[in-house]
Coordinates of C-alpha atoms and ligand atoms in Angstrom, one line a residue:
M3 CA 106.8 51.3 -141.9
K4 CA 104.3 51.7 -139.2
S5 CA 105.1 50.6 -135.8
K6 CA 102.2 47.7 -135.3
I7 CA 103.2 47.4 -131.3
D8 CA 102.9 50.8 -128.8
T9 CA 106.3 52.4 -129.0
I10 CA 107.6 54.7 -127.2
L11 CA 110.9 56.8 -128.9
I12 CA 113.8 57.3 -126.3
I13 CA 116.0 60.2 -128.0
D14 CA 119.4 59.6 -127.2
F15 CA 120.9 63.0 -125.8
G16 CA 124.5 60.7 -124.9
S17 CA 123.5 59.7 -121.0
Q18 CA 124.5 56.8 -119.9
Y19 CA 121.5 56.1 -119.0
T20 CA 119.8 56.0 -122.3
Q21 CA 119.8 52.2 -122.6
L22 CA 118.7 52.0 -119.1
I23 CA 115.2 53.7 -119.9
A24 CA 114.0 51.5 -123.2
R25 CA 114.6 48.8 -120.0
R26 CA 112.5 50.2 -118.4
I27 CA 110.3 50.9 -120.7
R28 CA 110.7 46.7 -121.6
E29 CA 110.2 46.4 -118.1
C30 CA 106.4 48.6 -118.3
G31 CA 105.8 46.2 -121.1
V32 CA 106.3 48.5 -123.8
Y33 CA 108.3 48.6 -127.2
S34 CA 110.7 50.5 -126.9
I35 CA 113.2 52.3 -129.7
I36 CA 116.5 54.8 -129.3
H37 CA 116.5 57.3 -132.5
D38 CA 120.2 60.0 -132.0
N39 CA 118.6 63.9 -131.9
R40 CA 118.9 64.2 -135.3
I41 CA 116.0 62.5 -136.0
T42 CA 113.3 64.6 -138.1
L43 CA 109.3 65.0 -138.6
K44 CA 108.8 62.0 -141.0
K45 CA 111.3 60.2 -140.1
L46 CA 109.2 60.3 -136.3
K47 CA 106.2 59.4 -138.2
Q48 CA 107.7 56.4 -139.9
I49 CA 107.6 55.6 -136.5
N50 CA 104.5 56.9 -134.8
P51 CA 104.6 56.1 -131.3
K52 CA 103.4 57.0 -128.1
G53 CA 105.2 58.5 -126.8
I54 CA 109.0 60.7 -127.2
I55 CA 111.6 60.4 -123.8
L56 CA 114.3 62.8 -124.3
S57 CA 117.7 61.3 -122.2
G58 CA 120.5 63.6 -120.3
G59 CA 123.8 64.1 -121.8
P60 CA 126.9 65.5 -121.3
E61 CA 126.4 68.8 -122.8
S62 CA 125.1 71.8 -121.1
L63 CA 122.2 73.9 -122.7
T64 CA 124.7 77.3 -121.2
G65 CA 127.5 76.3 -123.1
K66 CA 127.9 76.8 -127.2
N67 CA 128.0 74.3 -128.4
N68 CA 125.0 71.1 -127.0
L69 CA 123.0 69.1 -129.1
K70 CA 119.7 70.5 -129.9
I71 CA 116.5 68.7 -132.2
S72 CA 113.8 70.0 -134.2
K73 CA 111.3 72.1 -132.5
S74 CA 108.4 70.4 -134.4
I75 CA 109.2 66.7 -133.1
L76 CA 108.8 68.9 -129.6
I77 CA 105.6 70.6 -130.6
S78 CA 103.8 67.3 -132.5
Q79 CA 101.8 66.3 -130.2
I80 CA 103.0 63.3 -128.7
P81 CA 103.7 63.2 -124.7
I82 CA 106.8 64.0 -124.1
L83 CA 108.9 63.2 -121.4
G84 CA 111.9 65.0 -121.1
I85 CA 114.4 63.5 -117.9
C86 CA 118.0 65.1 -116.7
Y87 CA 119.2 67.5 -120.1
G88 CA 115.5 67.0 -121.7
M89 CA 114.1 68.8 -119.0
Q90 CA 116.8 71.9 -120.2
L91 CA 116.3 71.4 -123.3
I92 CA 112.6 71.4 -123.1
A93 CA 113.0 74.6 -120.8
A94 CA 114.1 76.3 -123.4
T95 CA 113.0 75.6 -126.4
F96 CA 110.2 77.0 -124.7
G97 CA 111.2 79.4 -123.1
G98 CA 112.2 78.8 -119.9
K99 CA 115.9 79.9 -118.2
I100 CA 118.7 77.9 -118.1
T101 CA 121.8 78.7 -115.3
K102 CA 124.9 76.8 -114.7
S103 CA 124.0 75.9 -111.2
K104 CA 126.7 77.6 -107.9
K105 CA 126.1 73.7 -106.3
Q106 CA 126.1 70.4 -108.5
E107 CA 123.4 68.0 -107.3
F108 CA 124.9 63.8 -108.0
G109 CA 123.9 61.1 -106.0
S110 CA 120.7 60.7 -104.2
S111 CA 118.7 63.7 -103.1
I112 CA 115.3 64.3 -102.3
F113 CA 113.0 65.6 -104.0
T114 CA 109.2 67.3 -103.1
R115 CA 107.0 67.6 -104.9
I116 CA 104.0 69.9 -105.0
G117 CA 100.2 70.0 -107.3
K118 CA 98.8 67.0 -109.3
S119 CA 99.8 65.9 -112.1
K120 CA 100.0 62.7 -114.1
L121 CA 102.5 61.8 -113.9
F122 CA 102.1 60.9 -110.3
L123 CA 99.1 59.2 -110.6
G124 CA 98.9 56.7 -107.5
K125 CA 98.9 56.1 -104.3
K126 CA 102.3 54.7 -104.1
I127 CA 104.2 57.6 -104.8
S128 CA 104.9 59.7 -101.6
K129 CA 105.2 64.2 -101.2
K130 CA 109.5 63.4 -100.4
F131 CA 111.4 61.3 -102.0
K132 CA 114.4 59.7 -103.0
V133 CA 116.0 61.0 -106.4
W134 CA 119.1 60.6 -108.8
M135 CA 120.8 63.3 -109.5
S136 CA 123.5 64.2 -112.1
H137 CA 123.5 67.9 -113.2
A138 CA 125.7 70.8 -112.7
D139 CA 122.8 73.5 -114.5
K140 CA 119.0 73.9 -113.7
V141 CA 116.3 75.5 -115.1
T142 CA 115.9 78.7 -112.6
K143 CA 113.1 80.4 -114.3
L144 CA 109.7 78.1 -115.1
P145 CA 108.9 78.6 -119.4
R146 CA 105.1 79.8 -119.8
N147 CA 102.5 77.8 -119.8
F148 CA 103.8 74.6 -117.3
Q149 CA 103.8 74.7 -113.9
S150 CA 107.0 73.7 -111.3
L151 CA 106.5 70.0 -110.3
G152 CA 108.7 70.1 -107.8
S153 CA 112.2 71.2 -105.8
S154 CA 115.2 69.2 -104.5
T155 CA 118.0 70.4 -102.5
N156 CA 119.7 72.2 -104.8
S157 CA 117.5 73.2 -106.9
E158 CA 114.1 74.7 -106.4
I159 CA 112.3 73.9 -109.9
S160 CA 113.2 69.8 -110.3
G161 CA 110.1 69.5 -113.3
F162 CA 107.7 70.4 -114.3
S163 CA 104.5 70.3 -116.9
N164 CA 101.9 71.1 -119.4
E165 CA 99.7 68.7 -118.3
K166 CA 97.6 69.6 -120.9
K167 CA 99.7 70.0 -124.3
K168 CA 101.2 66.1 -122.0
I169 CA 104.7 67.4 -122.1
Y170 CA 106.6 66.7 -119.0
A171 CA 110.2 67.9 -117.3
L172 CA 111.7 65.8 -114.8
Q173 CA 115.5 66.6 -113.0
F174 CA 116.5 63.5 -112.3
H175 CA 117.0 60.2 -113.2
P176 CA 113.4 57.9 -112.9
E177 CA 115.6 55.3 -115.2
V178 CA 117.9 54.5 -112.0
T179 CA 117.6 51.8 -109.8
H180 CA 117.8 54.1 -106.5
T181 CA 115.2 56.7 -106.9
T182 CA 112.6 55.5 -104.8
N183 CA 109.4 56.2 -107.8
G184 CA 111.1 55.7 -110.4
K185 CA 109.5 52.5 -112.6
Q186 CA 105.5 53.9 -111.3
I187 CA 106.8 57.3 -112.6
L188 CA 107.0 55.2 -115.7
I189 CA 104.1 53.5 -115.7
N190 CA 102.6 56.7 -115.5
F191 CA 104.3 58.7 -118.6
C192 CA 103.6 54.8 -121.2
K193 CA 100.5 53.9 -119.1
N194 CA 98.6 57.0 -118.0
I195 CA 100.1 59.2 -120.1
C196 CA 100.4 57.5 -123.4
G197 CA 98.5 55.2 -123.8
C198 CA 100.7 52.5 -124.8
S199 CA 99.4 48.5 -122.9
K200 CA 101.4 46.1 -121.9
S201 CA 102.3 44.2 -125.1
W202 CA 106.1 44.2 -125.1
T203 CA 107.1 40.8 -123.8
T204 CA 110.3 38.2 -123.1
K205 CA 109.2 35.6 -125.9
N206 CA 108.2 39.1 -127.8
K207 CA 112.4 39.5 -127.8
I208 CA 113.4 35.9 -128.5
E209 CA 111.6 36.0 -131.8
E210 CA 113.2 39.9 -132.9
I211 CA 117.0 38.0 -131.8
I212 CA 116.1 35.2 -133.5
S213 CA 115.0 37.1 -136.9
E214 CA 117.5 39.9 -137.2
I215 CA 120.2 36.4 -137.2
K216 CA 118.6 34.7 -139.9
A217 CA 118.3 37.8 -141.4
I218 CA 122.2 39.3 -141.5
V219 CA 123.3 35.6 -141.8
N220 CA 121.7 33.4 -144.0
N221 CA 123.1 30.3 -144.4
D222 CA 126.9 31.4 -143.5
R223 CA 128.1 30.1 -140.9
V224 CA 128.7 31.5 -137.3
L225 CA 132.1 31.2 -135.1
L226 CA 130.9 31.7 -131.6
A227 CA 133.4 32.6 -128.9
L228 CA 131.6 30.9 -126.3
S229 CA 133.2 32.2 -122.4
G230 CA 129.9 29.8 -120.7
G231 CA 128.5 32.8 -119.5
V232 CA 125.1 33.4 -118.5
D233 CA 125.3 36.2 -121.7
S234 CA 127.7 34.0 -124.3
T235 CA 125.7 30.5 -122.6
V236 CA 122.0 32.6 -124.1
V237 CA 123.6 33.5 -126.9
A238 CA 124.1 30.3 -127.9
S239 CA 120.7 29.2 -127.1
L240 CA 119.5 32.2 -130.0
I241 CA 121.9 31.2 -132.5
K242 CA 121.3 27.1 -132.4
K243 CA 117.4 28.2 -133.1
A244 CA 118.1 30.8 -135.0
I245 CA 120.5 28.2 -137.8
G246 CA 120.5 25.3 -136.0
K247 CA 123.7 23.6 -136.8
N248 CA 125.6 26.3 -139.1
L249 CA 127.0 27.5 -135.3
C250 CA 130.5 26.4 -134.1
C251 CA 131.1 27.2 -130.1
M252 CA 134.6 28.2 -129.4
F253 CA 135.9 27.8 -125.5
I254 CA 139.6 29.6 -125.0
D255 CA 141.2 29.0 -122.6
T256 CA 143.3 32.0 -121.8
G257 CA 145.0 30.5 -118.2
L258 CA 143.2 33.1 -116.9
L259 CA 139.6 31.3 -115.9
R260 CA 138.9 30.2 -112.7
K261 CA 139.9 26.8 -110.0
N262 CA 137.8 24.2 -112.7
E263 CA 136.5 26.2 -115.2
V264 CA 137.9 24.0 -118.2
Q265 CA 136.3 21.1 -117.5
D266 CA 132.6 23.1 -115.8
V267 CA 132.0 24.9 -119.1
E268 CA 132.6 21.9 -120.8
K269 CA 130.7 19.8 -119.5
N270 CA 127.7 22.7 -118.9
I271 CA 128.2 22.9 -122.7
K272 CA 127.9 19.4 -123.9
K273 CA 125.7 17.7 -122.1
G274 CA 123.4 20.4 -120.7
L275 CA 123.3 22.5 -124.9
K276 CA 124.0 19.6 -126.4
L277 CA 126.7 21.9 -128.6
N278 CA 129.4 21.6 -129.7
L279 CA 132.3 23.3 -128.5
I280 CA 136.1 23.1 -129.6
T281 CA 138.5 23.3 -126.6
V282 CA 141.8 26.0 -127.3
D283 CA 144.5 25.8 -125.1
A284 CA 145.7 29.2 -125.9
K285 CA 146.9 29.7 -122.2
K286 CA 151.2 29.7 -122.2
K287 CA 150.8 32.7 -125.2
F288 CA 148.1 34.9 -123.3
L289 CA 150.9 34.8 -120.4
K290 CA 153.4 35.8 -122.8
N291 CA 151.7 38.9 -124.5
L292 CA 151.3 40.0 -121.2
K293 CA 154.2 40.1 -120.2
H294 CA 155.4 43.4 -117.9
V295 CA 152.2 45.0 -119.0
T296 CA 150.9 46.6 -115.2
N297 CA 148.5 48.6 -117.3
P298 CA 145.4 47.9 -116.5
E299 CA 143.1 49.7 -120.5
K300 CA 146.6 48.0 -121.5
K301 CA 145.3 44.9 -120.5
R302 CA 142.4 44.9 -121.5
K303 CA 143.2 45.3 -125.3
I304 CA 145.8 43.2 -125.3
I305 CA 143.9 39.7 -123.9
G306 CA 140.8 41.7 -126.9
E307 CA 143.2 41.6 -129.1
T308 CA 144.7 38.3 -128.2
F309 CA 141.9 36.9 -128.5
I310 CA 140.8 37.6 -132.4
R311 CA 143.6 36.6 -133.1
T312 CA 143.3 33.5 -130.6
F313 CA 140.7 33.3 -133.1
E314 CA 141.5 34.1 -136.5
E315 CA 143.8 31.1 -136.5
E316 CA 141.5 28.5 -135.5
S317 CA 139.0 29.3 -137.2
K318 CA 141.1 29.1 -140.3
K319 CA 141.3 25.1 -139.0
L320 CA 137.2 25.6 -139.9
K321 CA 135.3 26.5 -143.5
N322 CA 134.0 29.4 -144.6
I323 CA 133.4 30.4 -140.2
K324 CA 132.2 34.4 -142.0
Y325 CA 131.2 36.1 -138.5
L326 CA 131.8 35.3 -135.2
A327 CA 129.5 36.3 -132.0
Q328 CA 129.7 37.1 -128.8
G329 CA 127.5 37.4 -125.8
T330 CA 128.3 42.1 -125.3
I331 CA 126.0 43.5 -123.7
Y332 CA 124.8 46.7 -123.4
P333 CA 126.7 47.4 -120.0
D334 CA 129.7 46.7 -121.6
V335 CA 129.1 48.5 -124.5
I336 CA 128.1 51.3 -122.2
E337 CA 131.1 51.6 -120.4
S338 CA 133.4 51.0 -123.9
S339 CA 131.8 53.3 -125.0
S340 CA 134.1 55.0 -127.8
S341 CA 134.4 58.8 -129.0
S342 CA 131.8 58.1 -131.4
S343 CA 129.8 58.3 -128.5
K344 CA 128.8 61.2 -125.9
S345 CA 129.5 59.2 -122.6
D346 CA 132.2 58.7 -121.1
V347 CA 135.2 56.4 -121.5
I348 CA 134.8 54.2 -118.7
K349 CA 137.0 50.5 -118.9
S350 CA 137.6 48.9 -122.8
H351 CA 135.9 45.4 -121.8
H352 CA 137.8 43.0 -123.8
N353 CA 135.4 41.4 -126.6
V354 CA 134.1 45.5 -127.0
G355 CA 136.6 48.1 -126.6
G356 CA 139.6 46.2 -126.9
L357 CA 138.2 45.0 -130.2
P358 CA 141.4 44.9 -132.4
K359 CA 140.2 47.4 -135.6
K360 CA 140.7 45.2 -138.0
F361 CA 139.8 41.6 -137.7
N362 CA 138.6 39.0 -140.1
F363 CA 135.3 38.4 -139.6
I364 CA 131.6 40.1 -139.2
L365 CA 130.5 41.0 -135.6
I366 CA 127.6 39.5 -134.4
E367 CA 126.2 40.5 -131.1
P368 CA 122.1 39.8 -130.8
I369 CA 122.0 40.5 -127.3
R370 CA 124.1 43.5 -127.2
K371 CA 120.8 45.7 -126.1
L372 CA 120.3 44.1 -123.0
F373 CA 121.6 44.1 -119.5
K374 CA 122.2 40.7 -117.6
D375 CA 118.9 40.0 -115.5
E376 CA 117.2 40.9 -119.0
V377 CA 119.4 38.2 -121.2
R378 CA 118.7 35.1 -117.4
K379 CA 115.0 36.2 -118.6
I380 CA 115.1 34.8 -121.7
G381 CA 118.0 31.4 -120.7
R382 CA 115.1 30.9 -118.6
E383 CA 112.2 30.9 -121.5
L384 CA 114.7 29.1 -123.5
S385 CA 114.6 26.6 -120.7
I386 CA 118.0 26.7 -119.8
A387 CA 119.3 25.3 -116.7
Q388 CA 119.0 27.5 -113.8
L389 CA 121.9 26.3 -112.2
L390 CA 123.5 28.4 -115.3
L391 CA 121.8 30.9 -115.4
D392 CA 122.4 31.7 -111.5
R393 CA 126.3 32.0 -112.0
H394 CA 127.8 35.6 -111.2
P395 CA 129.4 37.4 -114.3
F396 CA 132.8 36.9 -114.7
P397 CA 134.3 39.2 -117.0
G398 CA 136.1 38.4 -120.3
P399 CA 140.3 39.7 -119.3
G400 CA 139.4 36.8 -116.4
L401 CA 141.5 37.5 -113.6
A402 CA 143.7 39.4 -115.1
V403 CA 141.8 41.9 -114.9
R404 CA 142.0 40.9 -110.7
I405 CA 146.0 40.6 -110.4
L406 CA 146.3 44.2 -110.1
G407 CA 149.8 44.6 -111.8
E408 CA 151.9 42.8 -113.6
V409 CA 149.8 38.5 -114.1
S410 CA 152.1 35.8 -113.6
K411 CA 151.6 32.1 -113.4
E412 CA 151.8 32.6 -109.7
K413 CA 150.0 35.3 -109.0
I414 CA 147.0 32.8 -111.2
N415 CA 147.4 30.3 -109.3
I416 CA 147.2 32.4 -106.1
L417 CA 144.4 33.9 -106.9
Q418 CA 142.8 30.8 -108.1
E419 CA 142.8 28.8 -105.0
V420 CA 141.5 32.1 -103.2
D421 CA 138.6 32.8 -105.3
H422 CA 137.4 28.8 -105.1
I423 CA 136.7 28.7 -101.3
F424 CA 135.6 32.5 -101.3
I425 CA 133.5 31.0 -103.8
E426 CA 133.1 28.0 -102.2
E427 CA 132.3 29.3 -98.7
I428 CA 129.0 31.8 -99.5
K429 CA 127.6 28.8 -101.8
N430 CA 127.8 27.1 -98.2
A431 CA 126.1 30.3 -95.9
N432 CA 123.6 30.0 -98.9
L433 CA 123.9 34.0 -100.1
Y434 CA 125.9 33.2 -103.0
N435 CA 122.3 33.9 -105.1
R436 CA 121.3 36.6 -103.4
I437 CA 125.2 38.5 -104.0
S438 CA 125.4 39.6 -108.2
Q439 CA 128.8 39.0 -107.9
A440 CA 131.9 37.3 -106.0
L441 CA 135.1 39.1 -106.6
S442 CA 138.7 38.5 -105.0
V443 CA 141.9 40.3 -106.2
F444 CA 145.0 40.1 -105.9
L445 CA 147.1 42.9 -104.3
P446 CA 150.6 43.2 -105.6
I447 CA 152.3 44.1 -101.4
K448 CA 153.6 42.1 -99.2
S449 CA 152.5 42.2 -95.3
V450 CA 153.8 41.8 -92.1
G451 CA 151.6 38.0 -90.7
V452 CA 152.1 35.6 -87.5
M453 CA 151.0 31.7 -88.2
G454 CA 152.0 29.7 -85.4
D455 CA 155.8 31.4 -83.9
Q456 CA 156.7 32.5 -87.4
R457 CA 156.5 35.7 -88.9
K458 CA 154.6 35.7 -92.6
Y459 CA 155.3 37.9 -94.7
N460 CA 153.4 37.8 -98.0
Y461 CA 150.8 39.1 -100.3
V462 CA 147.5 40.5 -99.5
V463 CA 144.2 39.3 -101.4
A464 CA 140.8 41.8 -101.8
I465 CA 137.5 40.0 -101.0
R466 CA 134.3 42.1 -103.3
A467 CA 130.3 41.2 -103.1
V468 CA 128.3 43.4 -104.6
K469 CA 124.2 43.1 -105.2
T470 CA 123.1 44.8 -108.5
N471 CA 120.4 45.0 -111.2
D472 CA 122.0 46.7 -114.0
F473 CA 126.0 46.4 -113.1
M474 CA 125.2 50.0 -114.1
T475 CA 125.3 50.9 -110.2
A476 CA 125.7 48.5 -106.9
D477 CA 126.4 48.7 -103.5
I478 CA 128.5 46.4 -101.5
S479 CA 126.2 43.3 -100.6
E480 CA 127.1 42.9 -97.1
I481 CA 128.1 39.3 -95.5
P482 CA 127.5 38.6 -91.6
Y483 CA 131.4 38.7 -89.8
K484 CA 131.2 35.4 -89.1
I485 CA 131.7 34.1 -93.1
L486 CA 134.2 36.5 -93.5
N487 CA 135.7 35.1 -90.6
Q488 CA 135.5 32.3 -91.7
I489 CA 136.4 33.3 -95.0
S490 CA 139.2 34.7 -94.3
S491 CA 141.3 31.9 -91.2
R492 CA 139.9 29.7 -94.5
I493 CA 142.1 31.8 -97.4
V494 CA 144.7 32.3 -94.9
N495 CA 145.4 28.6 -94.0
E496 CA 144.5 27.5 -96.8
V497 CA 146.9 29.4 -100.1
P498 CA 151.0 29.5 -98.1
K499 CA 151.4 32.6 -99.9
V500 CA 148.6 35.1 -98.6
A501 CA 149.1 35.8 -95.6
R502 CA 146.4 38.8 -95.5
V503 CA 142.4 38.9 -97.3
V504 CA 140.4 43.1 -96.7
Y505 CA 136.8 43.0 -97.9
D506 CA 136.1 45.3 -100.4
I507 CA 133.2 48.1 -99.0
T508 CA 133.4 50.8 -102.8
S509 CA 129.5 50.7 -104.1
K510 CA 129.7 52.5 -107.5
P511 CA 129.8 54.5 -108.3
P512 CA 132.6 56.5 -107.4
G513 CA 133.8 51.8 -107.2
T514 CA 133.5 50.2 -110.3
I515 CA 132.9 46.8 -109.4
E516 CA 136.2 44.8 -111.2
W517 CA 139.1 46.5 -109.4
E518 CA 140.5 46.9 -112.7
Ligands
LIG26 P1 133.0 46.9 -113.7 O1 133.7 46.8 -113.5 O2 133.3 48.2 -115.1 O3 131.8 45.4 -114.6 O4 132.1 47.8 -112.5 C1 130.4 45.3 -114.7 C2 130.5 44.2 -114.7 O5 131.1 44.0 -116.5 C3 132.0 42.9 -116.4 N1 132.9 43.8 -116.5 C4 133.3 43.4 -118.2 N2 132.8 41.7 -118.7 N3 134.7 42.2 -120.2 C5 133.2 40.8 -119.7 O6 132.7 40.1 -120.6 C6 135.7 43.0 -119.5 O7 136.1 43.2 -120.2 C7 134.9 43.3 -118.7 N4 134.9 43.7 -117.5 C8 133.7 43.9 -116.3 C9 132.1 43.4 -114.8 O8 132.5 42.0 -113.7 C10 130.6 43.5 -113.3 O9 130.4 42.6 -114.1

């Protein structure tokens, strides 16, 4: 079936950023589909895209094993934009040369553009601008009939095009927010080059998700693993719209939650969303299974497994549950991706990589391909209370991945108090909505301090606040010193077992947002 609305096809070569490209295209108001590199000409004609984007990827065209694409796709006369590996693939296919670079480029670089290209149309794009790079190989000779678009700090040819054939290639990543003009470049490609109209909206997305759920689930019952966070709350609302009372929500109290979380969630879901909610007290089980475990990945797997087993057990008490729904979003998926994907595993998010191989439900994850802010937009469209949508994300494995080393009841209590004070203070300072995520971490070390006239030898906690749109990359969110001082003073004074507070100033990358 041919797509009725203007579509951009993204061909995936295993980049961490492929879904980010898809999401940026959606931001341009254009529908996008992702396909792997084995796409055939027949399939391409079925999809009938107005443009093709070739993603980046971890492979190298200077090595033996690399991902290619049928040349027929590249000469199909559909406009093409190759990004990073995609650029090198275009160069290799049309007779350019690629060599291993002595100087790799990872992170920020400056791109200086030359000549005129439709890709850089518009006053907004300056001659020199900041771009995000991630490559070892580089194009050293242009293919015939292609012209250079510019250079960067470490590569002479950082982009090229054949304007007549509408084939464009960029070494840098326009989809990453750190590339100054990235969005405008993608708008230029979709609108000016491919001629796409703005026809993709949040409303469309909601309708698409609801009809997908209906088609999968039919008249069966769905059990939703609800955490009370933005993602699972939005999923609850979507599934309720799709199947009404066949949705059953279950909230597992893992004992690894924030202070007062259980009461807050019960209030928000029962009152706010008018949904039935079963709360399961599994605190003891989680703590028991985590005993003596210090390895972060092991913790995540154990929590994932305990979660699912608890669900299985509890669902036996309910009738005819066939599906288990989760609020998994894309950053959870990409950072947990397994060997079937070309992207490296970063950490196993408990509602994805942490799942055991066998369990007795069919899993449905309606927002698996979306990013946090897109989920919030959907929530807004569904009229979910702003207060609920603005909540900072809280990871499925909860405080267990914020307690370095072995988890214990004592450490959980300490961290809950610390976290409560930290969040309260940033709310009092009107910073909560300016910070994308704030968290506290329990460090398994002790430090010397002095209180009153007494020497204190007690735990160290870290506080962290980040600013990000998509949680794939993040900058530190600056909290004024005066507020930091107030936070630190309250924590040390009000939480007896804490002697010292440190402030995490690591961005992502190289750090991740959570500490484990
Ligand atoms: P990282 O630490 O990977 O976190 O930079 C990115 C975002 O994901 C959240 N996170 C999780 N969410 N299950 C979840 O549902 C998990 O296992 C998990 N691990 C990290 C993290 O809080 C941040 O918002």
